[in-house]
Every structure is written in structure tokens, then in C-alpha cells.
Short mmCIF file of C-alpha atoms in Angstrom, two decimals:
data_model
loop_
_atom_site.label_atom_id
_atom_site.label_comp_id
_atom_site.label_asym_id
_atom_site.label_seq_id
_atom_site.Cartn_x
_atom_site.Cartn_y
_atom_site.Cartn_z
CA MET E 12 81.43 77.28 138.88
CA GLU E 13 77.96 75.73 138.33
CA LEU E 14 75.12 77.45 139.91
CA TYR E 15 74.18 74.67 142.40
CA GLU E 16 77.72 74.99 143.57
CA LYS E 17 77.54 78.99 144.17
CA ILE E 18 74.23 78.24 146.54
CA TYR E 19 75.31 74.93 148.10
CA VAL E 20 75.35 75.47 152.07
CA ASN E 21 77.64 72.97 153.96
CA PRO E 22 75.72 71.34 156.47
CA SER E 23 78.74 72.13 158.74
CA PHE E 24 78.04 75.84 158.76
CA LEU E 25 74.95 75.46 160.54
CA LYS E 26 77.34 74.11 163.56
CA THR E 27 79.15 77.29 163.63
CA ASP E 28 78.48 80.77 165.40
CA HIS E 29 77.07 82.27 162.26
CA GLY E 30 75.20 79.47 161.37
CA GLU E 31 72.81 79.68 164.60
CA ILE E 32 71.65 82.88 163.28
CA ALA E 33 68.21 82.07 161.07
CA CYS E 34 68.65 82.45 157.63
CA VAL E 35 65.88 85.22 157.04
CA THR E 36 67.79 87.65 159.87
CA CYS E 37 70.29 88.37 157.45
CA HIS E 38 68.78 87.37 153.83
CA LYS E 39 64.97 87.84 154.59
CA GLY E 40 62.43 85.71 152.44
CA ASP E 41 60.25 83.18 154.24
CA SER E 42 61.94 80.22 155.54
CA LYS E 43 58.51 78.62 156.08
CA ASP E 44 57.50 78.54 152.48
CA PRO E 45 57.71 75.29 150.64
CA ASP E 46 57.66 76.93 147.23
CA TRP E 47 60.95 78.03 146.55
CA GLN E 48 60.07 81.01 144.22
CA THR E 49 57.62 82.73 146.59
CA ALA E 50 60.09 81.93 149.42
CA HIS E 51 62.62 83.93 147.79
CA LYS E 52 60.69 87.27 147.56
CA GLY E 53 62.42 90.06 149.06
CA ILE E 54 65.49 87.89 149.26
CA VAL E 55 68.94 89.98 150.18
CA ARG E 56 71.66 88.44 148.08
CA ASP E 57 74.32 90.47 150.02
CA PRO E 58 72.94 91.65 153.05
CA THR E 59 76.38 93.14 153.88
CA PHE E 60 76.27 95.79 150.80
CA PRO E 61 75.92 98.65 150.87
CA ASP E 62 75.27 98.71 154.83
CA ALA E 63 76.35 95.80 156.76
CA GLY E 64 75.27 97.45 159.97
CA ASP E 65 72.39 95.35 160.68
CA THR E 66 74.19 92.07 160.09
CA CYS E 67 77.86 92.03 160.62
CA GLY E 68 77.77 94.95 162.72
CA GLU E 69 75.36 93.49 165.46
CA CYS E 70 78.31 91.64 166.59
CA HIS E 71 81.54 93.21 164.89
CA GLU E 72 80.28 96.58 165.51
CA ASP E 73 83.88 98.22 165.65
CA ILE E 74 84.96 96.51 162.05
CA VAL E 75 81.87 97.64 160.43
CA LYS E 76 82.13 101.18 161.63
CA THR E 77 85.26 101.75 159.49
CA ALA E 78 84.91 99.37 156.87
CA LYS E 79 81.62 100.79 155.31
CA ASN E 80 84.08 103.74 154.41
CA SER E 81 86.93 101.33 153.19
CA LEU E 82 88.59 101.66 149.70
CA HIS E 83 86.92 98.06 148.87
CA TYR E 84 83.54 99.35 149.85
CA THR E 85 83.39 102.81 148.41
CA LEU E 86 86.23 103.01 145.68
CA ALA E 87 86.43 106.59 146.25
CA PRO E 88 89.63 107.06 144.77
CA PHE E 89 87.65 106.54 141.25
CA LYS E 90 85.19 108.87 142.22
CA LYS E 91 87.61 111.78 142.62
CA ILE E 92 89.80 110.66 139.50
CA ILE E 93 87.11 110.65 137.29
CA GLU E 94 85.08 113.68 138.53
CA THR E 95 88.36 115.80 138.67
CA ARG E 96 88.58 114.69 134.76
CA ALA E 97 84.83 114.97 133.97
CA ASN E 98 83.29 118.01 131.90
CA LYS E 99 81.77 119.77 134.99
CA GLN E 100 80.76 122.64 132.80
CA ASP E 101 77.56 120.97 131.17
CA LYS E 102 75.64 119.42 134.01
CA SER E 103 73.72 116.83 132.02
CA VAL E 104 77.25 115.67 130.41
CA PHE E 105 78.54 115.41 134.18
CA GLU E 106 75.57 113.28 135.17
CA LYS E 107 76.24 111.01 132.39
CA VAL E 108 79.47 110.46 132.91
CA CYS E 109 78.70 109.77 136.85
CA LEU E 110 76.27 107.13 135.70
CA ALA E 111 78.76 105.57 133.37
CA LYS E 112 81.07 105.54 136.23
CA ASP E 113 78.66 103.78 138.40
CA LYS E 114 78.20 101.12 135.79
CA HIS E 115 81.33 100.43 134.97
CA CYS E 116 84.29 101.58 137.26
CA ASN E 117 82.18 100.84 140.58
CA ALA E 118 81.12 97.20 139.37
CA CYS E 119 83.98 95.52 141.41
CA HIS E 120 83.35 96.96 144.77
CA SER E 121 83.48 94.76 147.71
CA SER E 122 81.82 94.00 150.83
CA CYS E 123 82.03 91.88 154.06
CA GLY E 124 80.36 89.30 152.52
CA GLN E 125 82.05 89.49 148.81
CA CYS E 126 85.38 88.84 150.90
CA HIS E 127 84.35 86.61 153.66
CA VAL E 128 81.44 84.47 152.31
CA SER E 129 81.33 84.53 148.57
CA ARG E 130 83.29 85.53 145.53
CA PRO E 131 83.02 88.99 144.69
CA ASP E 132 79.71 90.12 142.69
CA TYR E 133 82.15 90.86 139.73
CA ALA E 134 82.62 87.05 139.42
CA LYS E 135 78.87 86.53 139.53
CA GLY E 136 79.31 85.43 143.21
CA GLY E 137 79.28 81.78 144.51
CA PHE E 138 79.91 80.87 147.99
CA LEU E 139 83.68 80.46 148.91
CA ALA E 140 83.33 77.33 151.09
CA GLY E 141 79.69 76.15 151.27
CA HIS E 142 78.60 79.56 153.36
CA LEU E 143 81.20 78.86 155.84
CA PHE E 144 82.89 82.27 157.05
CA GLN E 145 86.58 82.62 155.97
CA LYS E 146 88.37 84.72 158.36
CA LYS E 147 91.37 85.02 156.05
CA PRO E 148 89.75 84.62 152.58
CA CYS E 149 91.70 82.77 150.00
CA MET E 150 93.29 84.81 147.61
CA ASP E 151 92.88 82.83 144.39
CA THR E 152 89.12 83.18 144.49
CA THR E 153 88.64 86.50 146.16
CA CYS E 154 91.30 89.17 145.62
CA SER E 155 92.34 87.66 142.16
CA ILE E 156 88.83 88.09 140.67
CA CYS E 157 89.09 92.12 140.67
CA HIS E 158 93.06 92.71 141.12
CA GLY E 159 93.56 89.50 138.22
CA GLY E 160 94.09 91.52 135.71
CA ARG E 161 97.44 93.21 136.47
CA VAL E 162 98.72 92.54 140.47
CA TYR E 163 97.84 88.98 140.82
CA GLY E 164 99.63 87.84 137.57
CA GLU E 165 102.45 89.89 138.72
CA PHE E 166 102.77 88.40 142.23
CA THR E 167 101.99 84.86 141.26
CA GLY E 168 104.31 85.02 137.77
CA LEU E 169 101.71 84.84 134.93
CA ASN E 170 103.38 87.21 132.82
CA ASP E 171 105.90 85.34 130.54
CA GLU E 172 109.43 86.12 131.03
CA TYR E 173 108.85 87.44 134.67
CA PRO E 174 109.14 85.44 137.69
CA ALA E 175 106.89 85.57 140.50
CA ASP E 176 107.27 88.03 143.48
CA VAL E 177 109.93 86.83 145.87
CA HIS E 178 107.39 87.04 148.41
CA TYR E 179 105.17 84.75 146.85
CA GLU E 180 107.74 82.47 145.17
CA LYS E 181 110.00 81.76 148.12
CA GLU E 182 108.02 82.66 151.22
CA GLU E 183 104.82 81.51 149.73
CA MET E 184 103.29 84.73 151.20
CA THR E 185 99.51 85.40 150.39
CA CYS E 186 97.85 88.99 149.63
CA MET E 187 96.82 89.09 153.37
CA ASP E 188 100.25 88.72 154.73
CA CYS E 189 101.13 92.40 153.92
CA HIS E 190 97.47 93.79 152.99
CA THR E 191 96.02 93.17 156.83
CA ALA E 192 92.72 93.09 158.12
CA LYS E 193 93.83 96.43 159.77
CA GLU E 194 94.13 97.67 156.27
CA MET E 195 91.18 96.19 154.52
CA HIS E 196 88.81 97.38 157.13
CA ALA E 197 90.38 100.90 157.57
CA ASP E 198 88.14 104.00 157.38
CA ALA E 199 89.29 105.62 153.81
CA ILE E 200 87.29 108.89 154.19
CA GLY E 201 89.59 111.75 152.72
CA VAL E 202 92.09 109.29 151.32
CA VAL E 203 92.77 110.64 147.70
CA THR E 204 94.74 107.59 146.52
CA ARG E 205 94.97 104.25 148.04
CA PHE E 206 98.80 105.13 148.42
CA ASP E 207 97.72 107.73 151.20
CA LEU E 208 96.07 105.19 153.49
CA PRO E 209 97.85 105.28 156.77
CA GLU E 210 97.15 101.40 157.16
CA ARG E 211 98.93 100.57 153.97
CA PRO E 212 101.92 98.09 154.07
CA ARG E 213 105.16 99.23 153.95
CA CYS E 214 108.23 97.12 153.14
CA GLU E 215 110.02 98.53 156.03
CA ASN E 216 107.51 96.75 158.44
CA CYS E 217 109.42 94.08 157.87
CA HIS E 218 112.92 95.05 156.29
CA LYS E 219 113.50 97.47 159.11
CA ASP E 220 117.38 97.62 158.39
CA VAL E 221 116.87 99.42 155.26
CA VAL E 222 115.67 102.31 156.99
CA SER E 223 117.81 102.07 159.92
CA ARG E 224 120.14 105.35 160.26
CA GLU E 225 123.10 102.98 158.75
CA PRO E 226 121.73 100.17 156.44
CA LYS E 227 123.88 97.32 155.92
CA THR E 228 123.81 97.42 152.43
CA LYS E 229 125.70 100.20 150.53
CA SER E 230 123.36 100.62 147.82
CA HIS E 231 120.56 101.18 150.31
CA ARG E 232 122.90 103.84 152.40
CA ILE E 233 123.12 105.76 148.85
CA HIS E 234 119.78 105.50 147.80
CA LYS E 235 117.74 105.38 150.84
CA ASP E 236 115.32 108.63 150.85
CA LYS E 237 116.20 109.17 146.83
CA LEU E 238 114.45 106.14 145.51
CA ALA E 239 111.40 103.90 145.98
CA CYS E 240 112.27 100.41 146.94
CA GLN E 241 110.50 99.45 143.76
CA VAL E 242 112.66 101.56 141.47
CA CYS E 243 115.62 98.84 142.37
CA HIS E 244 113.63 95.83 143.31
CA ALA E 245 110.58 95.41 140.80
CA GLN E 246 110.49 94.07 137.73
CA ALA E 247 108.10 95.19 134.61
CA ASN E 248 104.63 95.76 135.27
CA LYS E 249 101.50 95.80 133.27
CA ASN E 250 100.62 99.06 131.39
CA CYS E 251 97.00 99.19 129.50
CA PHE E 252 95.95 102.03 127.28
CA ARG E 253 92.94 103.35 125.69
CA CYS E 254 90.06 102.00 127.80
CA HIS E 255 86.34 102.13 126.11
CA VAL E 256 83.24 101.13 128.08
CA GLY E 257 79.75 100.64 126.89
CA THR E 258 76.72 98.55 126.79
CA ASP E 259 76.13 96.01 124.02
CA LYS E 260 72.70 95.17 122.19
CA ARG E 261 71.92 92.80 124.80
CA GLY E 262 72.50 95.00 127.85
CA PHE E 263 75.83 93.82 128.61
CA THR E 264 78.28 96.23 129.87
CA PHE E 265 81.73 95.64 127.81
CA TYR E 266 85.39 96.90 128.31
CA LYS E 267 87.59 97.48 125.25
CA SER E 268 91.03 98.08 125.82
CA GLY E 269 93.99 98.73 123.36
CA GLU E 270 97.37 97.42 123.86
CA THR E 271 98.87 96.07 126.66
CA LYS E 272 102.42 96.55 127.39
CA MET E 273 104.89 94.68 130.07
CA LEU E 274 107.10 97.93 130.75
CA PHE E 275 109.48 99.18 133.58
CA LYS E 276 109.28 103.24 133.64
CA ILE E 277 110.70 105.24 136.24
CA GLY E 278 109.45 109.15 136.63
CA LEU E 279 110.00 111.67 138.79
CA ASN E 280 107.94 111.70 142.36
CA ILE E 281 105.37 114.67 142.04
CA ASN E 282 103.67 113.76 145.32
CA LYS E 283 106.44 114.13 147.66
CA THR E 284 105.44 113.12 151.26
CA ASN E 285 107.37 112.52 154.68
CA GLU E 286 106.39 108.87 154.46
CA ARG E 287 107.30 109.22 150.21
CA PRO E 288 109.83 111.50 150.18
CA TYR E 289 111.87 110.03 146.98
CA ASP E 290 112.85 111.59 143.80
CA TYR E 291 112.33 108.65 141.69
CA VAL E 292 109.34 106.24 141.83
CA VAL E 293 108.04 103.41 139.47
CA LEU E 294 105.29 104.48 137.34
CA ARG E 295 102.46 102.73 135.36
CA HIS E 296 99.83 103.77 132.74
CA PRO E 297 96.30 102.62 133.50
CA PRO E 298 93.89 102.19 130.88
CA ALA E 299 92.05 105.24 130.87
CA ASP E 300 91.47 107.40 128.23
CA PRO E 301 89.89 110.55 127.43
CA GLY E 302 87.24 108.63 125.06
CA LEU E 303 86.48 106.19 128.10
CA PHE E 304 82.91 107.04 128.25
CA ASP E 305 82.03 107.99 124.52
CA PHE E 306 79.67 105.49 124.54
CA TYR E 307 77.45 107.26 126.78
CA VAL E 308 78.47 110.89 126.22
CA LYS E 309 80.89 112.82 123.90
CA ASN E 310 83.73 114.90 125.53
CA GLY E 311 82.59 113.79 129.10
CA LEU E 312 86.13 113.75 130.19
CA ALA E 313 86.79 117.23 129.02
CA ASP E 314 89.41 117.81 131.63
CA PHE E 315 91.24 114.70 131.27
CA ASP E 316 94.76 116.36 131.65
CA LYS E 317 94.14 117.57 134.76
CA LEU E 318 95.48 114.44 136.17
CA PRO E 319 98.99 112.73 135.25
CA THR E 320 98.17 109.22 132.89
CA TRP E 321 101.18 107.68 134.37
CA LYS E 322 100.75 107.01 137.77
CA LEU E 323 102.96 106.05 140.61
CA ASP E 324 102.84 102.28 141.22
CA THR E 325 104.29 99.65 143.15
CA PRO E 326 104.72 96.77 141.12
CA HIS E 327 103.83 93.31 143.03
CA SER E 328 106.81 91.64 141.30
CA ILE E 329 109.61 92.14 143.53
CA GLN E 330 112.81 90.26 143.47
CA ARG E 331 116.24 90.95 145.43
CA ILE E 332 118.23 91.30 142.11
CA THR E 333 116.75 92.79 138.91
CA PRO E 334 117.98 93.69 135.78
CA GLN E 335 118.03 97.59 136.98
CA ASN E 336 120.09 96.87 140.11
CA LYS E 337 122.62 94.00 139.13
CA THR E 338 125.40 96.64 138.49
CA CYS E 339 125.08 100.35 139.05
CA ASN E 340 125.14 101.59 135.33
CA ASN E 341 122.52 99.07 134.33
CA CYS E 342 120.32 101.85 136.06
CA HIS E 343 122.76 104.95 135.98
CA GLY E 344 122.97 106.55 132.37
CA ASN E 345 120.23 103.85 131.18
CA GLU E 346 117.78 106.31 129.43
CA SER E 347 115.55 103.51 128.19
CA LEU E 348 114.46 102.68 132.43
CA PHE E 349 113.16 106.25 132.41
CA LEU E 350 109.79 107.98 131.16
CA ARG E 351 110.97 110.43 128.31
CA LYS E 352 109.09 112.92 126.87
CA GLN E 353 108.88 110.45 123.43
CA ASP E 354 107.74 107.79 125.67
CA VAL E 355 104.54 109.90 126.22
CA THR E 356 102.06 110.37 123.46
CA LYS E 357 101.68 114.19 122.52
CA TRP E 358 98.19 114.55 123.98
CA GLU E 359 99.48 113.26 127.62
CA GLN E 360 102.67 115.48 127.47
CA LYS E 361 100.81 118.46 129.63
CA ALA E 362 99.12 116.18 131.88
CA ASN E 363 102.54 114.53 132.79
CA ALA E 364 104.58 117.35 132.60
CA GLY E 365 106.13 116.93 136.35
CA ILE E 366 106.64 113.23 136.13
CA ILE E 367 108.67 113.11 132.68
CA VAL E 368 112.17 112.99 133.46
CA PRO E 369 114.39 115.49 131.64
CA ASP E 370 118.04 114.21 130.38
CA ASN E 371 119.51 116.21 133.12
CA LYS E 372 117.77 114.22 135.89
CA ILE E 373 118.80 110.80 134.60
CA PRO E 374 121.60 109.73 136.62
CA LYS E 375 125.04 109.84 134.98
CA PRO E 376 126.90 106.68 134.80
CA VAL E 377 129.48 106.02 137.35
CA LYS E 378 132.96 104.75 137.14
CA GLU E 379 133.27 101.08 137.23
CA LYS E 380 135.37 100.87 140.64
CA ALA E 381 132.32 102.56 142.30
CA ALA E 382 130.13 100.42 140.06
CA LYS E 383 131.39 97.57 141.77
CA GLN E 384 130.85 98.73 145.19
CA GLY E 385 127.88 100.19 144.99
CA SER E 386 126.40 97.06 143.67
CA GLY E 387 126.56 95.37 146.83
CA MET P 21 48.58 69.47 197.98
CA LYS P 22 47.75 67.05 195.56
CA LYS P 23 45.27 69.49 193.94
CA PHE P 24 47.79 71.81 193.16
CA VAL P 25 50.33 69.05 191.43
CA LEU P 26 48.05 68.64 188.35
CA PRO P 27 47.71 72.40 187.53
CA ALA P 28 50.96 73.22 187.99
CA THR P 29 52.14 70.19 185.92
CA ILE P 30 49.93 71.35 182.97
CA LEU P 31 51.16 75.22 183.64
CA THR P 32 54.69 74.01 183.26
CA LEU P 33 54.20 72.01 180.04
CA ILE P 34 52.17 75.06 178.90
CA PHE P 35 55.22 77.29 179.34
CA LEU P 36 58.06 74.75 178.32
CA SER P 37 55.84 74.33 174.90
CA PHE P 38 55.57 78.16 174.37
CA ILE P 39 59.22 78.46 174.67
CA THR P 40 60.28 75.95 172.32
CA LEU P 41 57.58 76.54 169.86
CA ASN P 42 57.24 80.12 169.56
CA PRO P 43 59.52 81.40 166.87
CA GLU P 44 60.47 84.63 168.63
CA THR P 45 61.85 83.23 171.65
CA SER P 46 65.56 82.53 171.80
CA MET P 47 65.54 78.82 172.15
CA ALA P 48 63.94 78.32 168.45
CA LYS P 49 65.51 81.44 166.76
CA GLY P 50 68.40 79.52 165.52
CA ILE P 51 68.34 77.52 162.28
CA ASP P 52 65.88 74.53 162.69
CA SER P 53 65.04 71.36 160.55
CA SER P 54 61.98 72.79 159.40
CA SER P 55 63.50 75.78 157.76
CA GLN P 56 62.83 75.34 153.81
CA CYS P 57 66.08 77.34 153.34
CA VAL P 58 68.28 74.74 154.86
CA ASN P 59 66.24 71.46 153.59
CA CYS P 60 66.84 73.02 150.16
CA HIS P 61 70.48 74.68 150.11
CA THR P 62 72.33 71.82 152.03
CA ASN P 63 70.78 69.47 149.43
CA VAL P 64 72.69 68.82 146.46
CA SER P 65 70.22 66.91 144.33
CA LYS P 66 67.57 69.23 145.31
CA LEU P 67 69.76 72.29 144.36
CA ILE P 68 70.74 70.82 140.86
CA ARG P 69 67.25 69.86 140.09
CA LEU P 70 66.06 73.54 140.90
CA THR P 71 69.02 74.90 139.23
CA TRP P 72 68.11 73.14 136.29
CA GLU P 73 64.57 74.74 136.39
CA ILE P 74 65.94 78.25 136.98
CA GLU P 75 68.06 77.90 134.07
CA LYS P 76 65.54 76.72 131.60
CA THR P 77 63.74 79.97 132.29
CA ARG P 78 66.85 82.25 132.96
CA PRO P 79 69.64 81.46 130.84
CA LYS P 80 73.00 81.84 132.44
CA PRO P 81 74.27 85.13 132.95
CA GLY P 82 76.36 86.11 129.94
CA LYS P 83 79.35 88.28 129.32
CA SER P 84 79.32 90.61 126.21
CA ALA P 85 81.21 89.38 123.10
CA GLU P 86 82.66 93.11 122.72
CA THR P 87 84.67 93.00 125.85
CA SER P 88 88.42 92.96 124.25
CA GLY P 89 92.08 93.29 125.62
CA GLU P 90 93.23 93.15 129.33
CA GLY P 91 93.16 95.57 131.97
#
């Protein structure tokens, strides 16, 4: 996107409700000064971050009140994860870890403006539609910017050999059809992971039969509370390893990740809740690595193994029929689908102890007759 | 009666011009044509010229060549 395109205001914006507000009310600067350089003195590029109270909040008070604590604004789980893994014994080391986190991990936060008016800062901004406010922004120019490495590719079928998510492919659904405004603007104070947000999407919001007392499909009746939906209906997801960050000689931040693998691994659910009572869930390896911040400080993540490195995942690559659910025995007795000790590097084994599936927890193969019945 | 008409008209005109010209009043608060922000940001050719000027002094924000891999 050329610089002029990023800042061009469509004249039709001036006829909208938001267009009736003087530019300087939100962006400051001097609208009477004909010299663009001095006119931009004190300009606020995104008047909605970190606090949209004086801008959006003037009219949308109820939304701003919760949105300022939303996951997109605060990225709070990152903070919790990194602080848990950080070296807390040495204060100066801990401070350096926090600075590195702010510089790298917090770089892709969002704000009211960075979803509804412009592309996120992480993509170097640029109006979505000439400053016209987008009630439901286009996923290709907003969500995909930060979630493009993994989720967007899975959902739209950008990973070779793996078709797009059925919700996208057949129903032409977008991110916002499941991730509603209610979720996006939800207060996330006290939420440890995004999976704990009460407003998060749930398959059963649409697929009500699956959680009914007597689901129509036999496999749903058998596996209902034992397996997360994705265990049967997701395809492989993208797993990343060995991320290292730093700053180059020109002052630009860099991200280096090691290999990327398309894998499908099922693990044990170590955080069972009433809403997620499953024994088995789909896992993903995020790029985190003990040496993540080595550029800034050695041994910064001394407590790295306090948290598992194989994490609960809900891949956005849903299909009704998948390689693992074609027949019962495509999964039962199929060791390769499960995260076993040999799949996990030595230094990660302690952190993932509860997640690794021991041999006696890999479901036994079933007889062919039962297999046929079960596959319905 | 006539001697009151002229002063009343003058007073009304002064009041109306105060309302319309004072930037603090609500009628004048919206984006008006005298806003330099609007004049420039809605004019593509002006923006192109200005951004050329900017890019001469401030090179396009770059990306580190050391970035590698996915994720």
C-alpha cells in the first residue's frame, strides 16, 4: 500500500456521523495551519490506543468500557505466560525480559481504530476504506494481518494439501461470523488463556444436536464428552519451533523461527473444566523457546518448563470427514496421531508430562463390525 | 417603532455571525471547508506530491533482513 493510499480520506466520509466530528477532536494537530509539517505537530495517529475513552467512548461508552480490557487490547495471556516462564530471581534479568516482551510480543495488539478504521499498526497501518468506519471489518485486511501466520491460512486453505475450513469453503463464513463483536469487545480481566473467555465461540452454538441428550450421530453419542470437536473434525495445524527475537543494526526488530511443521497431534486435556470436560484435545506447538530472548538477556526464561510447550488448540481447518474419522480404526490404535514421549524433545518432556499420551491411553482398535457402526 | 427595527436587525446579524463563525459553537464544530486536514487528505494529487516529499527525507519503514521463518 502506497503512503498516500494509507492516508487518503474518502470525501464521502465527511457525510457520515463520524465525519461530522472535526479531525482535531480526535487526532489533535492544527487544522487551520496550511503548513503540513507544523499542522501535524502533536498529531495522534491512533486516538483509540491505549485509551479510547475520550474518542469512541464519548458515544460508545458501554463498548469502550469492556473493550479496553479485551484480549486484543491487552494481550494479557502473553504477559502471564512470559512472566511465569521468566527468571524472577534476578530483578534486572526480569526487567529485560519484560522490555523484550513489550517490544516483540506486544507489537501486534489492536485497538478500536486498528480494526474499524485502519489496518493494524503491525501492518504499518493504512485506512481500510478512506477512513470510512467499518462496523464489520474485512478479515483479509484486519484479522489476517496478525493471525495470518497460522489461523488465516488454515481457514482459507493456504496450506498445501489441506483444504480450507468447511465453514469458509462451503458457507463462505468469515472470522466475524463466529468471533462476534460481543467476544471481541469482551472484558478479559482475570482470563488466563483465550480459551477461558466466556464469550468465545462454541461449536454447539450452531451445532446444537451434538450436545443434546441423544445426538443423532452414533459417533457423537459415543465420544460426546470425551473428545473435543476438533479431535475428529480438524485437519493438521501449523506447528512452529525455536523462535528467537532481536534488534538488527538498523534498529529493526527481527523474528527468527526454526522449522514449521504441519502436524496433527492429540494430547491429554490437563485443564478440564465443566465446559471442556474432554479427555483428549488437539495440540499445537507454538514457536516459544527457552532462548527466545537470548539477544537481550541470557537465561531470561529460566522457568521455561513451568508451562507445557504443546498447547491446547482449536485448528480452523474443520471438515466433516477427516483422515482420522473416516473409520474408527483410523484413530483407534493409530499411535501416530497421539503425542507420545518420543515426539517431544528431551528438554520439553518435564513441561509436557501431563499432556503426553501414554501407551495405555491410546484407544484400542475396535472390531470391524463396531468400526462400521461407529463411523456413522 | 421604526427606530427599534434597525438596531434589532443589527443585533440579530451580529448574533448570527457569532454563531456561524465561532469555532466553539456546535454549528461550526463539524468539518468545514476551511479545514486544511480535509483539503489535503481528500485530494489524491496533493497527497501523492506530499508523500513523495516525505519519502525523500524519511525512507519507507523497512523490515529487518534478519527475520526468517514462519509463525
